[in-house]
Amino acid sequence: MSTLCNQFANLNVMGLIKKLNKWANAHTYLILDLIRVLLGIVLFVKGIEFMSNHEEMEKLAAPFQDVPGGMIFLHYLIPAHFVGGILILVGLLTRWAAIAQIPIIFGAILTNFLGQMNTNNLMLSIIVLLTTLFFIVYGSGRNSVDYYLKMQQ
């Protein structure tokens, strides 16, 4: 009986995702695709910035030294920004790449409250969080690799 309930729940989730994809493809706009590309560029550049600027990474790591798993989080940050930024940029696995960014962005917002408050970084983090949440719901849009691959089937 429980497997039947699980299959029914999966069908509803899959149906909802298909409805969201159909709505997004019918209501796609070039400006939204450009915003997705800009989000990918911002995340990619931040990954490169963290990789090349060790002093800033040490400054950002200071509030997380006493938190369990803080160093694991910092090692997750660079590859997730780097790879996730590229995936969001081209529109491939956009929702999954955006979901992978959420813990990092929450960490960026939390860093402003645990460490030294920097309003510019806080505002950038909030804007990136809202944009990422939008693309988790909206998807990659029509001008993306996901859409191209879907049309090939």
mmCIF file of C-alpha atoms in Angstrom:
data_model
loop_
_atom_site.group_PDB
_atom_site.id
_atom_site.type_symbol
_atom_site.label_atom_id
_atom_site.label_comp_id
_atom_site.label_asym_id
_atom_site.label_seq_id
_atom_site.Cartn_x
_atom_site.Cartn_y
_atom_site.Cartn_z
ATOM 1 C CA MET A 1 0.000 0.000 0.000
ATOM 2 C CA SER A 2 2.859 2.396 0.838
ATOM 3 C CA THR A 3 4.487 1.898 -2.596
ATOM 4 C CA LEU A 4 1.171 2.805 -4.212
ATOM 5 C CA CYS A 5 1.057 6.018 -2.135
ATOM 6 C CA ASN A 6 4.665 6.810 -3.068
ATOM 7 C CA GLN A 7 3.930 6.302 -6.761
ATOM 8 C CA PHE A 8 0.857 8.511 -6.478
ATOM 9 C CA ALA A 9 2.890 11.249 -4.741
ATOM 10 C CA ASN A 10 5.609 11.009 -7.427
ATOM 11 C CA LEU A 11 2.995 11.340 -10.168
ATOM 12 C CA ASN A 12 1.670 14.542 -8.617
ATOM 13 C CA VAL A 13 5.152 16.030 -8.327
ATOM 14 C CA MET A 14 6.033 15.035 -11.881
ATOM 15 C CA GLY A 15 2.714 16.419 -13.116
ATOM 16 C CA LEU A 16 3.381 19.688 -11.333
ATOM 17 C CA ILE A 17 6.870 19.926 -12.850
ATOM 18 C CA LYS A 18 5.482 19.242 -16.320
ATOM 19 C CA LYS A 19 2.827 21.939 -15.839
ATOM 20 C CA LEU A 20 5.498 24.398 -14.682
ATOM 21 C CA ASN A 21 7.665 23.565 -17.707
ATOM 22 C CA LYS A 22 4.752 24.037 -20.106
ATOM 23 C CA TRP A 23 3.842 27.347 -18.497
ATOM 24 C CA ALA A 24 7.460 28.537 -18.544
ATOM 25 C CA ASN A 25 7.904 27.603 -22.208
ATOM 26 C CA ALA A 26 4.670 29.350 -23.172
ATOM 27 C CA HIS A 27 5.545 32.487 -21.203
ATOM 28 C CA THR A 28 9.244 32.762 -21.883
ATOM 29 C CA TYR A 29 10.848 36.087 -22.514
ATOM 30 C CA LEU A 30 14.320 36.947 -23.721
ATOM 31 C CA ILE A 31 14.910 39.194 -20.703
ATOM 32 C CA LEU A 32 14.419 36.223 -18.344
ATOM 33 C CA ASP A 33 16.961 34.215 -20.311
ATOM 34 C CA LEU A 34 19.387 37.130 -20.074
ATOM 35 C CA ILE A 35 18.828 37.301 -16.310
ATOM 36 C CA ARG A 36 19.556 33.552 -16.107
ATOM 37 C CA VAL A 37 22.782 34.070 -18.081
ATOM 38 C CA LEU A 38 23.788 36.974 -15.807
ATOM 39 C CA LEU A 39 23.107 34.839 -12.723
ATOM 40 C CA GLY A 40 25.336 32.111 -14.160
ATOM 41 C CA ILE A 41 28.089 34.634 -14.886
ATOM 42 C CA VAL A 42 27.875 36.112 -11.365
ATOM 43 C CA LEU A 43 28.128 32.666 -9.757
ATOM 44 C CA PHE A 44 30.987 31.601 -12.048
ATOM 45 C CA VAL A 45 32.947 34.806 -11.400
ATOM 46 C CA LYS A 46 32.394 34.460 -7.633
ATOM 47 C CA GLY A 47 33.770 30.901 -7.837
ATOM 48 C CA ILE A 48 36.882 32.167 -9.639
ATOM 49 C CA GLU A 49 37.203 35.041 -7.157
ATOM 50 C CA PHE A 50 37.089 32.660 -4.182
ATOM 51 C CA MET A 51 39.580 30.347 -5.873
ATOM 52 C CA SER A 52 42.108 33.080 -6.578
ATOM 53 C CA ASN A 53 41.710 35.219 -3.425
ATOM 54 C CA HIS A 54 42.769 33.119 -0.429
ATOM 55 C CA GLU A 55 42.783 36.066 1.985
ATOM 56 C CA GLU A 56 39.099 36.756 1.396
ATOM 57 C CA MET A 57 38.315 33.051 1.805
ATOM 58 C CA GLU A 58 40.065 33.071 5.193
ATOM 59 C CA LYS A 59 38.066 36.154 6.194
ATOM 60 C CA LEU A 60 34.836 34.472 5.159
ATOM 61 C CA ALA A 61 35.798 31.240 6.943
ATOM 62 C CA ALA A 62 36.341 32.962 10.298
ATOM 63 C CA PRO A 63 32.662 32.905 11.421
ATOM 64 C CA PHE A 64 32.347 29.226 10.436
ATOM 65 C CA GLN A 65 35.401 27.921 12.349
ATOM 66 C CA ASP A 66 33.357 26.803 15.363
ATOM 67 C CA VAL A 67 30.401 25.491 13.329
ATOM 68 C CA PRO A 68 30.413 21.712 12.781
ATOM 69 C CA GLY A 69 31.053 21.001 9.116
ATOM 70 C CA GLY A 70 32.156 24.565 8.412
ATOM 71 C CA MET A 71 35.259 23.519 6.485
ATOM 72 C CA ILE A 72 33.292 21.007 4.417
ATOM 73 C CA PHE A 73 30.954 23.855 3.483
ATOM 74 C CA LEU A 74 33.896 25.986 2.352
ATOM 75 C CA HIS A 75 35.237 23.158 0.183
ATOM 76 C CA TYR A 76 31.775 22.765 -1.365
ATOM 77 C CA LEU A 77 31.528 26.480 -2.142
ATOM 78 C CA ILE A 78 34.077 26.854 -4.953
ATOM 79 C CA PRO A 79 33.144 23.846 -7.143
ATOM 80 C CA ALA A 80 29.422 24.470 -6.657
ATOM 81 C CA HIS A 81 29.749 28.104 -7.777
ATOM 82 C CA PHE A 82 32.091 27.173 -10.598
ATOM 83 C CA VAL A 83 30.106 24.259 -12.060
ATOM 84 C CA GLY A 84 26.686 25.604 -11.072
ATOM 85 C CA GLY A 85 27.446 28.950 -12.695
ATOM 86 C CA ILE A 86 28.334 27.264 -15.986
ATOM 87 C CA LEU A 87 25.223 25.043 -15.892
ATOM 88 C CA ILE A 88 22.932 27.990 -15.148
ATOM 89 C CA LEU A 89 24.681 30.091 -17.799
ATOM 90 C CA VAL A 90 23.956 27.608 -20.599
ATOM 91 C CA GLY A 91 20.632 26.466 -19.154
ATOM 92 C CA LEU A 92 21.534 22.831 -18.526
ATOM 93 C CA LEU A 93 20.059 21.224 -15.387
ATOM 94 C CA THR A 94 19.164 24.734 -14.277
ATOM 95 C CA ARG A 95 16.861 23.753 -11.429
ATOM 96 C CA TRP A 96 19.360 21.289 -9.952
ATOM 97 C CA ALA A 97 22.225 23.757 -10.282
ATOM 98 C CA ALA A 98 20.122 26.462 -8.621
ATOM 99 C CA ILE A 99 19.134 24.116 -5.778
ATOM 100 C CA ALA A 100 22.843 23.382 -5.209
ATOM 101 C CA GLN A 101 23.459 27.137 -4.792
ATOM 102 C CA ILE A 102 20.859 27.652 -2.037
ATOM 103 C CA PRO A 103 23.003 26.510 0.946
ATOM 104 C CA ILE A 104 25.883 28.670 -0.258
ATOM 105 C CA ILE A 105 23.700 31.748 -0.646
ATOM 106 C CA PHE A 106 22.156 31.222 2.798
ATOM 107 C CA GLY A 107 25.717 30.941 4.113
ATOM 108 C CA ALA A 108 26.592 34.227 2.410
ATOM 109 C CA ILE A 109 23.643 35.929 4.072
ATOM 110 C CA LEU A 110 24.476 34.329 7.426
ATOM 111 C CA THR A 111 28.118 35.445 7.165
ATOM 112 C CA ASN A 112 26.952 39.055 7.285
ATOM 113 C CA PHE A 113 25.229 38.440 10.617
ATOM 114 C CA LEU A 114 27.905 36.223 12.218
ATOM 115 C CA GLY A 115 30.895 38.216 11.015
ATOM 116 C CA GLN A 116 31.326 41.806 10.014
ATOM 117 C CA MET A 117 28.220 43.327 8.400
ATOM 118 C CA ASN A 118 28.800 44.361 4.782
ATOM 119 C CA THR A 119 25.597 45.784 3.317
ATOM 120 C CA ASN A 120 26.804 45.512 -0.288
ATOM 121 C CA ASN A 121 27.494 41.785 0.081
ATOM 122 C CA LEU A 122 24.210 41.323 1.942
ATOM 123 C CA MET A 123 22.208 43.026 -0.818
ATOM 124 C CA LEU A 124 24.010 41.038 -3.535
ATOM 125 C CA SER A 125 23.357 37.802 -1.632
ATOM 126 C CA ILE A 126 19.651 38.597 -1.214
ATOM 127 C CA ILE A 127 19.265 39.495 -4.905
ATOM 128 C CA VAL A 128 21.071 36.303 -5.960
ATOM 129 C CA LEU A 129 18.911 34.273 -3.547
ATOM 130 C CA LEU A 130 15.664 35.681 -4.936
ATOM 131 C CA THR A 131 16.834 35.199 -8.522
ATOM 132 C CA THR A 132 17.937 31.630 -7.778
ATOM 133 C CA LEU A 133 14.595 30.813 -6.140
ATOM 134 C CA PHE A 134 12.836 32.229 -9.206
ATOM 135 C CA PHE A 135 14.789 29.951 -11.557
ATOM 136 C CA ILE A 136 14.138 26.929 -9.345
ATOM 137 C CA VAL A 137 10.428 27.479 -10.028
ATOM 138 C CA TYR A 138 10.658 28.890 -13.574
ATOM 139 C CA GLY A 139 13.299 26.568 -15.008
ATOM 140 C CA SER A 140 15.748 27.361 -17.752
ATOM 141 C CA GLY A 141 13.424 28.902 -20.330
ATOM 142 C CA ARG A 142 13.262 28.556 -24.089
ATOM 143 C CA ASN A 143 16.784 29.729 -24.962
ATOM 144 C CA SER A 144 18.632 26.975 -23.138
ATOM 145 C CA VAL A 145 20.320 23.634 -23.624
ATOM 146 C CA ASP A 146 17.524 21.943 -21.639
ATOM 147 C CA TYR A 147 14.915 23.223 -24.087
ATOM 148 C CA TYR A 148 17.062 22.265 -27.091
ATOM 149 C CA LEU A 149 17.544 18.734 -25.790
ATOM 150 C CA LYS A 150 13.846 18.409 -25.018
ATOM 151 C CA MET A 151 12.965 19.436 -28.573
ATOM 152 C CA GLN A 152 15.373 16.827 -29.994
ATOM 153 C CA GLN A 153 13.338 13.997 -28.491
#
